[in-house]
Structures are given as C-alpha cells and as structure tokens.
Tab-separated table of C-alpha atoms and ligand atoms in Angstrom:
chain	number	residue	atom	x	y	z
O	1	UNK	CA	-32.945	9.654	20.086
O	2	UNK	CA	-32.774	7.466	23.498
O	3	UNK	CA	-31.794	3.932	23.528
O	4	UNK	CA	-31.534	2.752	26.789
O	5	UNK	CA	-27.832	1.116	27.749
O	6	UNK	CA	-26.567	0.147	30.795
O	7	UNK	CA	-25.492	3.854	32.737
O	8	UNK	CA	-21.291	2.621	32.132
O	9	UNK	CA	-22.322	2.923	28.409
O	10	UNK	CA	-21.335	5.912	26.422
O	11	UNK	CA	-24.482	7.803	26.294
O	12	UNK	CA	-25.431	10.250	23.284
O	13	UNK	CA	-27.037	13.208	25.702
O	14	UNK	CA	-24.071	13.165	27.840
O	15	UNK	CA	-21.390	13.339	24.619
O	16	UNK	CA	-18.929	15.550	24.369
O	17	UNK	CA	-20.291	16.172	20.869
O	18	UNK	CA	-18.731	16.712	17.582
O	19	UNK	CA	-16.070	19.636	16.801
O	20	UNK	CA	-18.856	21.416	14.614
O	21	UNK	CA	-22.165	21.426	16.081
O	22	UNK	CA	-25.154	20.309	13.888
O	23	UNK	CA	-28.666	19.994	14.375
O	24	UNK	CA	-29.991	16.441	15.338
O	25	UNK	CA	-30.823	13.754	12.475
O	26	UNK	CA	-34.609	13.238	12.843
O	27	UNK	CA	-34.512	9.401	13.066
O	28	UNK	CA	-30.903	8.217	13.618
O	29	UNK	CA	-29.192	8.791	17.005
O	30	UNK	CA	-26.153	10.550	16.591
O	31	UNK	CA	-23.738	7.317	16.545
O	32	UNK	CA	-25.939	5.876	14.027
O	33	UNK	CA	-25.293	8.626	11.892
O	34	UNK	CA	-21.212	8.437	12.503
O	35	UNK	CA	-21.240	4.911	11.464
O	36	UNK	CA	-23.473	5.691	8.533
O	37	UNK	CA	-20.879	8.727	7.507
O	38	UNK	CA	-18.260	6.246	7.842
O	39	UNK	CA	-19.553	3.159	5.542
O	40	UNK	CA	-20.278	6.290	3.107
O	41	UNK	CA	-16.588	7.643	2.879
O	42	UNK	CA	-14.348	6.977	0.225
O	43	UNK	CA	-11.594	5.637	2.872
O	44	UNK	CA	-14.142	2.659	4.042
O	45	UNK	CA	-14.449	1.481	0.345
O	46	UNK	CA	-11.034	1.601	-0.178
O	47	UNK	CA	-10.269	-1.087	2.399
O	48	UNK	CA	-11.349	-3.577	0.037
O	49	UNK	CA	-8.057	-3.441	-1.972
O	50	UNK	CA	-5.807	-2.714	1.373
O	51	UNK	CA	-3.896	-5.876	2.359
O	52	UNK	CA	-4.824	-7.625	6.052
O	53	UNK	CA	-1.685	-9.938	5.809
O	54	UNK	CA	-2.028	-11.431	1.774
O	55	UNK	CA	-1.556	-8.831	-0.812
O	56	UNK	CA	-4.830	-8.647	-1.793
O	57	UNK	CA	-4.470	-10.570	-5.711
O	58	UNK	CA	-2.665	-13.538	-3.600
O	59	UNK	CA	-6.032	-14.992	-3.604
O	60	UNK	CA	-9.652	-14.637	-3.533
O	61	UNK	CA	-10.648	-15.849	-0.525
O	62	UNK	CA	-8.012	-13.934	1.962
O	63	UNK	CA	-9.145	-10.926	3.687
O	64	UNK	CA	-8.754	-7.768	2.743
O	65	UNK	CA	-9.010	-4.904	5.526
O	66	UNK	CA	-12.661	-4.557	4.663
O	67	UNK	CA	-13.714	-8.063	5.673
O	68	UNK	CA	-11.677	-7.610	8.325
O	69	UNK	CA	-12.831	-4.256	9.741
O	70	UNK	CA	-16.523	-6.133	8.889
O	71	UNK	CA	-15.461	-8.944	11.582
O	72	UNK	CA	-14.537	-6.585	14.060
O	73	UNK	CA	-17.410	-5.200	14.106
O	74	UNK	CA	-19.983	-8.554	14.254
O	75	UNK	CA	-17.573	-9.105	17.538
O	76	UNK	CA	-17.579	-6.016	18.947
O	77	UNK	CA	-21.537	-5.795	18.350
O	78	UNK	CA	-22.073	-8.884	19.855
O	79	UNK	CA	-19.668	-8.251	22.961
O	80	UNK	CA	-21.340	-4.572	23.564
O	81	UNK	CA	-25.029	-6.600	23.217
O	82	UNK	CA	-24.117	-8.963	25.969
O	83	UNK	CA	-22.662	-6.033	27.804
O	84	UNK	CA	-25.628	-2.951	27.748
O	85	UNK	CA	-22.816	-1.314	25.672
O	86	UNK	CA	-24.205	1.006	23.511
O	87	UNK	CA	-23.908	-1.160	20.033
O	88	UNK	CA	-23.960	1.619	17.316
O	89	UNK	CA	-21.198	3.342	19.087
O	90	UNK	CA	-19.018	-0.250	19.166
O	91	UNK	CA	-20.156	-0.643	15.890
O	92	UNK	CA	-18.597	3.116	14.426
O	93	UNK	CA	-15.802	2.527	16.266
O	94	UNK	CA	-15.140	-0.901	14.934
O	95	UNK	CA	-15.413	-0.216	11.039
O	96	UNK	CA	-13.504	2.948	11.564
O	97	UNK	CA	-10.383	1.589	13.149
O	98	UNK	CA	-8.488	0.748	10.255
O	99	UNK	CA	-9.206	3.773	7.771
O	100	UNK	CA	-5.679	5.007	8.221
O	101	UNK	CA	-3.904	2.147	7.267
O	102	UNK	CA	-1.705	1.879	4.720
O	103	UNK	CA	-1.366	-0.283	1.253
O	104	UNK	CA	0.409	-3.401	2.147
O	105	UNK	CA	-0.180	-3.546	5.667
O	106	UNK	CA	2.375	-3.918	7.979
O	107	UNK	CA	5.251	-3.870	5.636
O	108	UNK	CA	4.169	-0.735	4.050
O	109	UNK	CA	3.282	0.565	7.505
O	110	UNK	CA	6.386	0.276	8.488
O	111	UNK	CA	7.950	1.517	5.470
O	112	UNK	CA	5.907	4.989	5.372
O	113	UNK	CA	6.970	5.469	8.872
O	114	UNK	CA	10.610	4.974	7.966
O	115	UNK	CA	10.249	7.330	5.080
O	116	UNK	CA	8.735	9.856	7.605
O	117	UNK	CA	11.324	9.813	10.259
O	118	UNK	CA	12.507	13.048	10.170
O	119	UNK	CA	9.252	14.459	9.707
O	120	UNK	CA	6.914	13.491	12.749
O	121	UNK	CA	6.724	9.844	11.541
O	122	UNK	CA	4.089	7.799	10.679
O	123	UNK	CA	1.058	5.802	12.755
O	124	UNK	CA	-1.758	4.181	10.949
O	125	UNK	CA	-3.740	4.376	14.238
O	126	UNK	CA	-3.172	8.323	14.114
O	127	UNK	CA	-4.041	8.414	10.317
O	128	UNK	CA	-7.103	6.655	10.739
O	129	UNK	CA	-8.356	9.955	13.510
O	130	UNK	CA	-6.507	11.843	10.629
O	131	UNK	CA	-9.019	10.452	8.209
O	132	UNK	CA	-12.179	11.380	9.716
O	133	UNK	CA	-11.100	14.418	11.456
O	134	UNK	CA	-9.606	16.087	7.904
O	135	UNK	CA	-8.866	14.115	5.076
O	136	UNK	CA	-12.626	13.031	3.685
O	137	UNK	CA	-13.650	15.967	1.987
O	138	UNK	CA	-17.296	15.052	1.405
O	139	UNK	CA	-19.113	17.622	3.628
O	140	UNK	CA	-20.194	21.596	2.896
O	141	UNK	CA	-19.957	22.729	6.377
O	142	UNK	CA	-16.744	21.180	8.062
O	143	UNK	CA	-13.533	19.045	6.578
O	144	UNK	CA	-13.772	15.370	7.370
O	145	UNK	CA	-16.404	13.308	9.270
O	146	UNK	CA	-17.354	15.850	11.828
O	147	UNK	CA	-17.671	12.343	14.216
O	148	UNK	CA	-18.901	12.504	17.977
O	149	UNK	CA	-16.177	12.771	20.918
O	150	UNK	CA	-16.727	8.976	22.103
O	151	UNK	CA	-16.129	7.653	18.163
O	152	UNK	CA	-12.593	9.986	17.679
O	153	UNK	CA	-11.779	8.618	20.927
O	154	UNK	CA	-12.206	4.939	20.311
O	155	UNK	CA	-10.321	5.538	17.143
O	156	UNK	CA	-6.959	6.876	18.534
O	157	UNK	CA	-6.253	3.671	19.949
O	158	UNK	CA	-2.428	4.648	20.735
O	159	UNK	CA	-0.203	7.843	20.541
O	160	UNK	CA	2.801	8.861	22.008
O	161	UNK	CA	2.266	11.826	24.402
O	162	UNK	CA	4.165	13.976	21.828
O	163	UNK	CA	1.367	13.376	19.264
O	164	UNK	CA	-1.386	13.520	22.092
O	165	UNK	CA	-0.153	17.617	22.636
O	166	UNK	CA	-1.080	18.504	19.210
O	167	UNK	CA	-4.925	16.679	19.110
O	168	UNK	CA	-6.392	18.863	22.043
O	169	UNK	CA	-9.290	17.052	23.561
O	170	UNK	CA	-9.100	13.357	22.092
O	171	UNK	CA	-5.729	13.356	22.856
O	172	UNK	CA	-6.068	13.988	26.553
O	173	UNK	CA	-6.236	11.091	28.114
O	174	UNK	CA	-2.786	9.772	27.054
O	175	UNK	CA	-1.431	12.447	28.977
O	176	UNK	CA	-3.420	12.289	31.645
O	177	UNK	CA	-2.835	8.580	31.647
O	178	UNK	CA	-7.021	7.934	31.825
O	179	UNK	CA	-9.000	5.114	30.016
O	180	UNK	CA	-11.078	5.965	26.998
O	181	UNK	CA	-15.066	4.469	27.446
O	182	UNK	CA	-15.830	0.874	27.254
O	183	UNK	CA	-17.055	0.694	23.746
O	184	UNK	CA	-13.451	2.096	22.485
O	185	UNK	CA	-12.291	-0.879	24.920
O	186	UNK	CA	-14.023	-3.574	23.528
O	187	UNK	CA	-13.561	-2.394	19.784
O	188	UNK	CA	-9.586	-2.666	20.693
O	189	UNK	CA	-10.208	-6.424	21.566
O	190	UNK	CA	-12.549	-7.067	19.148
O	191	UNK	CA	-9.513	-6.231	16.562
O	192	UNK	CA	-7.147	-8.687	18.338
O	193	UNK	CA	-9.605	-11.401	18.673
O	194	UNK	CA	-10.365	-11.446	14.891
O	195	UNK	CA	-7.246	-10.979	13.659
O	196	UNK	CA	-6.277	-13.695	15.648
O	197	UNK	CA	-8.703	-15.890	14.325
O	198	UNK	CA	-8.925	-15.184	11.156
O	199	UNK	CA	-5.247	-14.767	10.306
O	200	UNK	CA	-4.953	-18.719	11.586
O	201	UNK	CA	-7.652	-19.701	9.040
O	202	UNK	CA	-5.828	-17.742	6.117
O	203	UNK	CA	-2.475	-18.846	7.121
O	204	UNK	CA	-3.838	-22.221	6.938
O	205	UNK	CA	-5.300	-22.093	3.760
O	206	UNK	CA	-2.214	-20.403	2.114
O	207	UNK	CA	-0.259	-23.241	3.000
O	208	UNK	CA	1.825	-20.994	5.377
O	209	UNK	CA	0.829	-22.954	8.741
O	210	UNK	CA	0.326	-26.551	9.467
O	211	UNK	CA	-2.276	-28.797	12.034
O	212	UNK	CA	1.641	-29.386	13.732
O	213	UNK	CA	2.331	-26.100	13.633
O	214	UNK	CA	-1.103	-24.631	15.132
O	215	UNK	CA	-1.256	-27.457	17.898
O	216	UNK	CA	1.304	-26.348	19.803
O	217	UNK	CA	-0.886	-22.842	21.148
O	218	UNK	CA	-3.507	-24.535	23.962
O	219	UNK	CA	-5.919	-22.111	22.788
O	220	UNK	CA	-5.977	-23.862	19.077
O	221	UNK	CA	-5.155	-27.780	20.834
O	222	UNK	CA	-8.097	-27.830	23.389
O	223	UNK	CA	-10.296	-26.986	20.273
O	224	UNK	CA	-8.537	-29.719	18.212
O	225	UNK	CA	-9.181	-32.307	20.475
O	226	UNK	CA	-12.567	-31.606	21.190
O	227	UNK	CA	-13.366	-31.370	17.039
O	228	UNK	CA	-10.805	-34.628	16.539
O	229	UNK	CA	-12.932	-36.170	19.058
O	230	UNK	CA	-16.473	-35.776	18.039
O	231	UNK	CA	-15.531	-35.798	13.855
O	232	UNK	CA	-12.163	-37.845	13.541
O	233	UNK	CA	-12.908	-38.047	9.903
O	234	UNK	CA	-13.607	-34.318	8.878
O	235	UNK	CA	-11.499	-33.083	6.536
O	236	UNK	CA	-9.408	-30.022	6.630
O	237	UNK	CA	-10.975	-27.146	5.910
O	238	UNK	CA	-14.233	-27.582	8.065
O	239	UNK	CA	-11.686	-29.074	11.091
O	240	UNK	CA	-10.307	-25.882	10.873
O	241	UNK	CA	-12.936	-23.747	10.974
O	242	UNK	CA	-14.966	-25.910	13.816
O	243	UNK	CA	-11.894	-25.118	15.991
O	244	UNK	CA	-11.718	-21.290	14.563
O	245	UNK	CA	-15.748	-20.731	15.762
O	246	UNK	CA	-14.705	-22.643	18.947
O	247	UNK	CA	-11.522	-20.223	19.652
O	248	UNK	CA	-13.870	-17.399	19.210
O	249	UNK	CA	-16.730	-18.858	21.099
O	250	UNK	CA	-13.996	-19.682	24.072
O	251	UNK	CA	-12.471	-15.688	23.998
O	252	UNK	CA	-15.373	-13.785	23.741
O	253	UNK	CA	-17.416	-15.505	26.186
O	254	UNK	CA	-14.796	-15.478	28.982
O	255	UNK	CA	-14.701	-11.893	27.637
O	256	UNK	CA	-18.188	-11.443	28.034
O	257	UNK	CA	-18.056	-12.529	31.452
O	258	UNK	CA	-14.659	-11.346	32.807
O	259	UNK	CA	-15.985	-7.888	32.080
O	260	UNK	CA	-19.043	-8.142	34.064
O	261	UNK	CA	-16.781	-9.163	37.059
O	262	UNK	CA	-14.902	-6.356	36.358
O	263	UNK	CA	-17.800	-4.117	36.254
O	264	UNK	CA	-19.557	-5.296	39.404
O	265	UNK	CA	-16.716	-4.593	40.935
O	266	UNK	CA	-15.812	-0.889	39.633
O	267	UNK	CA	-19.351	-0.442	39.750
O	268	UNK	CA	-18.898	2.856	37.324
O	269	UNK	CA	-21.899	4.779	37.063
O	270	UNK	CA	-20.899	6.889	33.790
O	271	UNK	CA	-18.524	6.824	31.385
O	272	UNK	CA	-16.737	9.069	32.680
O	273	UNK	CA	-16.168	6.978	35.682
O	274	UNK	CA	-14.995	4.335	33.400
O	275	UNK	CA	-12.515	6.512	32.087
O	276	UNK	CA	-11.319	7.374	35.680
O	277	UNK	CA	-10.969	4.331	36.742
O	278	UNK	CA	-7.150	3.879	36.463
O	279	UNK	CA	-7.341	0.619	34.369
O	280	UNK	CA	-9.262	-1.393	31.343
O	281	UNK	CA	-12.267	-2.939	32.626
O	282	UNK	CA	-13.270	-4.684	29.158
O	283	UNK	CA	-10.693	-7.660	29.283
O	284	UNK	CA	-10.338	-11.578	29.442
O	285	UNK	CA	-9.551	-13.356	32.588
O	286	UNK	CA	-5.565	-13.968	32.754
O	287	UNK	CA	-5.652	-17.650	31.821
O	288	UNK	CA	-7.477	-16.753	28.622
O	289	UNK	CA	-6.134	-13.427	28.059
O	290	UNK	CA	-2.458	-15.131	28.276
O	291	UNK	CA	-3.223	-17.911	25.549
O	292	UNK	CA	-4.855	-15.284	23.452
O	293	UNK	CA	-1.635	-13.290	23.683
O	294	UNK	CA	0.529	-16.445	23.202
O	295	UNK	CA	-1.432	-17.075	19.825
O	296	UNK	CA	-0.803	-13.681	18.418
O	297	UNK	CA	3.077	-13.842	19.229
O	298	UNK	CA	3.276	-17.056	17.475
O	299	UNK	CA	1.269	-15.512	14.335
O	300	UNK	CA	3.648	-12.771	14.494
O	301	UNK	CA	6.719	-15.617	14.396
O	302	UNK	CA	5.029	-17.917	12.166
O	303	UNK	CA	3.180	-16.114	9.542
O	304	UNK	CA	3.493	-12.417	9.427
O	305	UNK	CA	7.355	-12.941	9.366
O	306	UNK	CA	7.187	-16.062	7.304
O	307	UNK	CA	9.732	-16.406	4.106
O	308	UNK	CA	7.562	-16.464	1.890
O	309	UNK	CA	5.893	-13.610	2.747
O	310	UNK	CA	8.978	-11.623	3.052
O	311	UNK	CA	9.589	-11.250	-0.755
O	312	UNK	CA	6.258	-9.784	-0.909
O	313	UNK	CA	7.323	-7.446	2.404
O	314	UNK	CA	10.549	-6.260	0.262
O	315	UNK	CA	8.509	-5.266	-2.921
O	316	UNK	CA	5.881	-3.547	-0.801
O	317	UNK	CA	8.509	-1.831	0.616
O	318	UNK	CA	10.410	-0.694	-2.372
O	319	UNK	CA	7.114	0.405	-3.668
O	320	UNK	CA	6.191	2.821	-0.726
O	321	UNK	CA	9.724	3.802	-0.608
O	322	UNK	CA	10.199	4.984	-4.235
O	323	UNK	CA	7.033	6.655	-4.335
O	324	UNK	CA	7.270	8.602	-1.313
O	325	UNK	CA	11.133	9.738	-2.956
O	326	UNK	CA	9.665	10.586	-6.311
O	327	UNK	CA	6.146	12.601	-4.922
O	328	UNK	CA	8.521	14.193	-2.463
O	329	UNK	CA	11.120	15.247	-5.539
O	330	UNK	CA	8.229	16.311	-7.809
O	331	UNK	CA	5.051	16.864	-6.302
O	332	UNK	CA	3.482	17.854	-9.587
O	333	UNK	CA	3.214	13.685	-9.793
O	334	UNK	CA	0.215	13.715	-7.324
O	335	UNK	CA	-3.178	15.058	-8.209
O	336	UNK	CA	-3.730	18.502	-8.479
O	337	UNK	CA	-6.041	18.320	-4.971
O	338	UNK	CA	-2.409	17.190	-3.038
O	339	UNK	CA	0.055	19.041	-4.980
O	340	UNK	CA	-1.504	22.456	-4.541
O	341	UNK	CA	-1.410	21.138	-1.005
O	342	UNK	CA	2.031	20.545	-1.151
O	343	UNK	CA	3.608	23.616	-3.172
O	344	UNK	CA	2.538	26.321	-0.882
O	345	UNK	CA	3.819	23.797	2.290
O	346	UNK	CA	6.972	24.114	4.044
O	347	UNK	CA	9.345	20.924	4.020
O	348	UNK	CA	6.972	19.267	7.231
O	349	UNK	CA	3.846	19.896	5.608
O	350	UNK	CA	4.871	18.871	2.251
O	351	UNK	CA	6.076	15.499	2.860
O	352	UNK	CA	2.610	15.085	5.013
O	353	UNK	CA	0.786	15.855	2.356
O	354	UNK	CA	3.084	12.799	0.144
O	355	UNK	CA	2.616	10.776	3.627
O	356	UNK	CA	-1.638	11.168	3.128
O	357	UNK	CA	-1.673	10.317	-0.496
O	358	UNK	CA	0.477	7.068	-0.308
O	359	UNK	CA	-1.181	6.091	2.487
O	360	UNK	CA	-4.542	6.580	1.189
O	361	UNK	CA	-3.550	4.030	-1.888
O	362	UNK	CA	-4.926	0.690	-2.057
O	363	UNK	CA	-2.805	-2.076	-3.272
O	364	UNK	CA	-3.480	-2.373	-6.605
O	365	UNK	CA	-3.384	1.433	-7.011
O	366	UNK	CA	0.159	1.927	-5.553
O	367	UNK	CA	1.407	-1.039	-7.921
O	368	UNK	CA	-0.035	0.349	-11.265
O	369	UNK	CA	1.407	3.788	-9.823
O	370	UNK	CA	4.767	2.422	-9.202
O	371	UNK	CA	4.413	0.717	-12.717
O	372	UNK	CA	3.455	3.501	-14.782
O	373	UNK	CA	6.232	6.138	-13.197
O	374	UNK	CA	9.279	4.164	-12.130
O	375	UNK	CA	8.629	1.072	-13.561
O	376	UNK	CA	8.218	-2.577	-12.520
O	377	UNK	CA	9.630	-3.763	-9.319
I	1	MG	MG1	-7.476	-3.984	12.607
C-alpha cells in the first residue's frame, strides 16, 4: 500500500520486514496491520488494570497504562503529522511501548527485577519486545505478533549491550551505537511528554501536589501566569488543565519545530541515514528540552517518591516478591500453559517463565492472587 511520507520516514517497501514472511493484507499497509495486531492482543487490554503511578482502584479518574499508552499515541500522531513521519508506524509504536510492564508500575518494576537478579534481571522495556516477539500466542503460523523491523525497533527503547547480543537484528544498533528511525524517536518523547503532563494533573487531583508546589518548574509558572492572567477567577480544576494543554502546546510545538531544524540540517534522505547519523534528530531545543527535564525530576521527587505513595510501593512490593518466591517453589501454582513451561526448564528458564507470568498480571489480578494463596498483605 503507498502512502507518501517525507523520504526520512520509515517507509513500508524499504522495511526490513517481519521475522516470518507473510503475504500482503489487501487494504491495510503493513504498519496498519501491526498496530491493528497490537490493539487486538490480550497484553493491550490488560493495560487497563496496570498502574501508571495510582494503583488503579485509588480512583476512577487516574490513569491506568491504557489511557496512558492512548495519550502517547494522540502525541506521537500528531508530532509524526506535522513531521511527514509516517503516522501508523508512530502510532504502533506508541500503543506498544508499554506492553511489558509490570503490575504496579515502577514499584513492582523494580521489585521483579530484584527478584530476577541472579537470573538475567528484569526490563519492562525488554518485556514489552518480549511480548510481541513470543509471548502472545494468538497466531497459527508464528509465536507472538510477527511485527515489522521498524515497530520491534521502536519498541526496544533501551538495553544493555549484554541483552542487545542475544536479540540479533533489533538489537544491533545498541552495539553499534546507531539511532533507531525517527518514528521510534518521537514515540520515546511522546512517552515523556505525556507522562509529564498528565502525571501533574493526577498528582494534583490526588491531593499529592499543590499550585505552590507546581509553580516553582518555569515550564508549569509561565503557563500559570498567563491562565491567572486572562481567568483570575477560574477555579482549580480547569486552571489546571488550561496550564496542562498549554505545557503540551509549548513542548510539542518547539518539538515540532526543533526537529525540522534538525532535519534541514542532517538533510537524511532514508531512514537509514537517520539511523547513521550519530545522534537523535527528533528533540526539543535546549531551553525547552531542559525545563521539560527539570519537570520530570521534580515529579520523580515530589510524587512518584511521595509518602503516601510509599505504603502502596511496600505492598506492591511484598506482593511481587512473595509471588515470584512461591511460583518459583511450586510452579504447579501457575496455569498449566506456564508450568509445563517451567518443569521441563532449567533453573534460568524456569524463573523466566515465573518472571512472564507475574509480569503479565494486572493489578487487581496479582492482589486477588496474593489473597487467595498467601493471604492478605
Ligand atoms: Mg510509558
């Protein structure tokens, strides 16, 4: 199917293809179809009870790594628009990023990975590839998502070169120090910006930052003062989200534009030359870039490490912990499709297979699991 993009943009003739070849859909390009395989997998629907930063029955109105993974991708879309990018490819990319992640976010992140140590460790970024490359089981012909080249790579975000050796092609280009294509790029910022963005308008309405608090990052103050200005009598909740649309207005335009200069300058002709040429062309200008960076250390202070989320962070962690002890004790506690996995596996394999099926746990799932065999936390 041809779509024309701009000749940087990842372009479907010129793929490297998918691991299995298949014949062509009839009216679908080929990323089409990889986003459409991965809003159909049984990862993607599970995001809606995987914690962003609020365990997900904290409230209603938080997200949840669905809506999250769902703002991504409007921001990546529009960014890749603006850009000749090519938009289904952005658009795969950015709803597939977080299908790896653990229950609990961070904190249970974290926790896996600590539980793993001895045993090649755990990444969510690396679980996510792990997802569509083996764990769906969906198709006849081929394990996984059987996705294109260009969406694996914009996936693997990060992975230490020790990782990279074992993933043959997509892992490549962290040995050979290149830069995936710009759609993978922009889909990395596209995370960042709404996580940013949104994680100040959650934090907010939990109670967990204040107007004080928040006006002390420039990017979050200019906004204020404009809104103050204009409406000095709007109440909280629509202040806060005129200066949220204004923060994200402010990013991805400099965005936008920043990466144009970029471009004009590299003047890369294929994506290949984008991934040759020795540095990220999809970024913000400094000033911008540095106040977006400021704002996520300070959400990293203020919120994720907040007291009151803590207690939460210690019972997630208990949770993952015991679980991954008892499945690793007595694997006959898993479903039969991971503990016939896990009986005929050696010690590594084993505790990979316990590593896949906590992981793969929403929330509410690990809870009631935790419940029903150890007992309440
Ligand atoms: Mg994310």
């Amino acid at each position: 199917m041809t779509t024309t993009f701009a000749p940087y943009a990842a372009d479907e003739s010129r793929s490297r293809g998918r691991r299995i070849a298949e014949p062509p859909a009839a009216y679908r390009g080929e990323y089409q179809r990889d986003r459409d395989r991965i809003i159909h997998c049984t990862a993607f629907r599970r995001l809606v009870y995987k914690t962003q930063v609020f365990v997900n029955h904290e409230g209603d109105l938080f997200r949840t790594r669905l809506t999250h993974s769902l703002e991504v991708s409007q921001i990546g879309r529009s960014v890749a628009v603006a850009l000749g990018l090519n938009e289904p490819l952005t658009e795969a990319i950015c709803l597939a990023h977080d299908l790896g992640h653990t229950p609990f976010g961070h904190a249970g992140q974290d926790e896996l990975n600590n539980c793993m140590r001895d045993y090649g460790g755990f990444e969510h970024n690396l679980q996510s590839l792990r997802v569509v490359d083996e764990l769906e089981a969906k198709y006849a012909e081929f394990p996984g998502l059987n996705l294109m080249f260009e969406t694996r790579e914009g996936i693997l975000k990060h992975c230490s070169a020790k990782n990279a050796r074992l993933l043959g092609d997509v892992g490549e280009r962290f040995i050979n120090r290149a830069q995936p294509g710009l759609e993978a790029q922009l889909a990395n910022l596209a995370d960042a910006i709404a996580y940013n963005n949104h994680d100040v308008d959650d934090g907010f309405r939990a109670g967990l930052l204040s107007l004080e608090q928040l006006r002390t990052q420039s990017l979050f103050d200019v906004h204020y003062q404009e809104v103050h200005g204009l409406y000095p009598n709007l109440e909280d909740r629509r202040l806060i989200y005129e200066i949220i649309r204004r923060m994200i207005g402010t990013v991805v335009t400099d965005l936008i534009e920043n990466t144009r200069r970029n471009l004009e300058a590299a003047s890369p002709q294929s994506i290949d030359d984008v991934r040759e040429a020795g540095e990220t062309l999809v970024l913000m200008s400094g000033e911008v870039y540095e106040q977006h960076v400021a704002l996520k250390r300070f959400l990293h202070t203020h919120l994720y490490r907040h007291e009151k989320k803590l207690e939460m962070t210690h019972k997630a962690q208990a949770i993952v912990r015991e679980l991954f002890e008892l499945y690793t004790r007595d694997v006959q506690q898993m479903p039969a499709e991971f503990s016939d996995r896990a009986v005929t596996a050696d010690e590594l394999g084993m505790t990979r297979v316990v590593a896949d099926y906590i992981a793969g746990m929403t929330d509410r799932y690990a809870i009631s699991e935790h419940e029903r065999l150890i007992g309440k936390t």
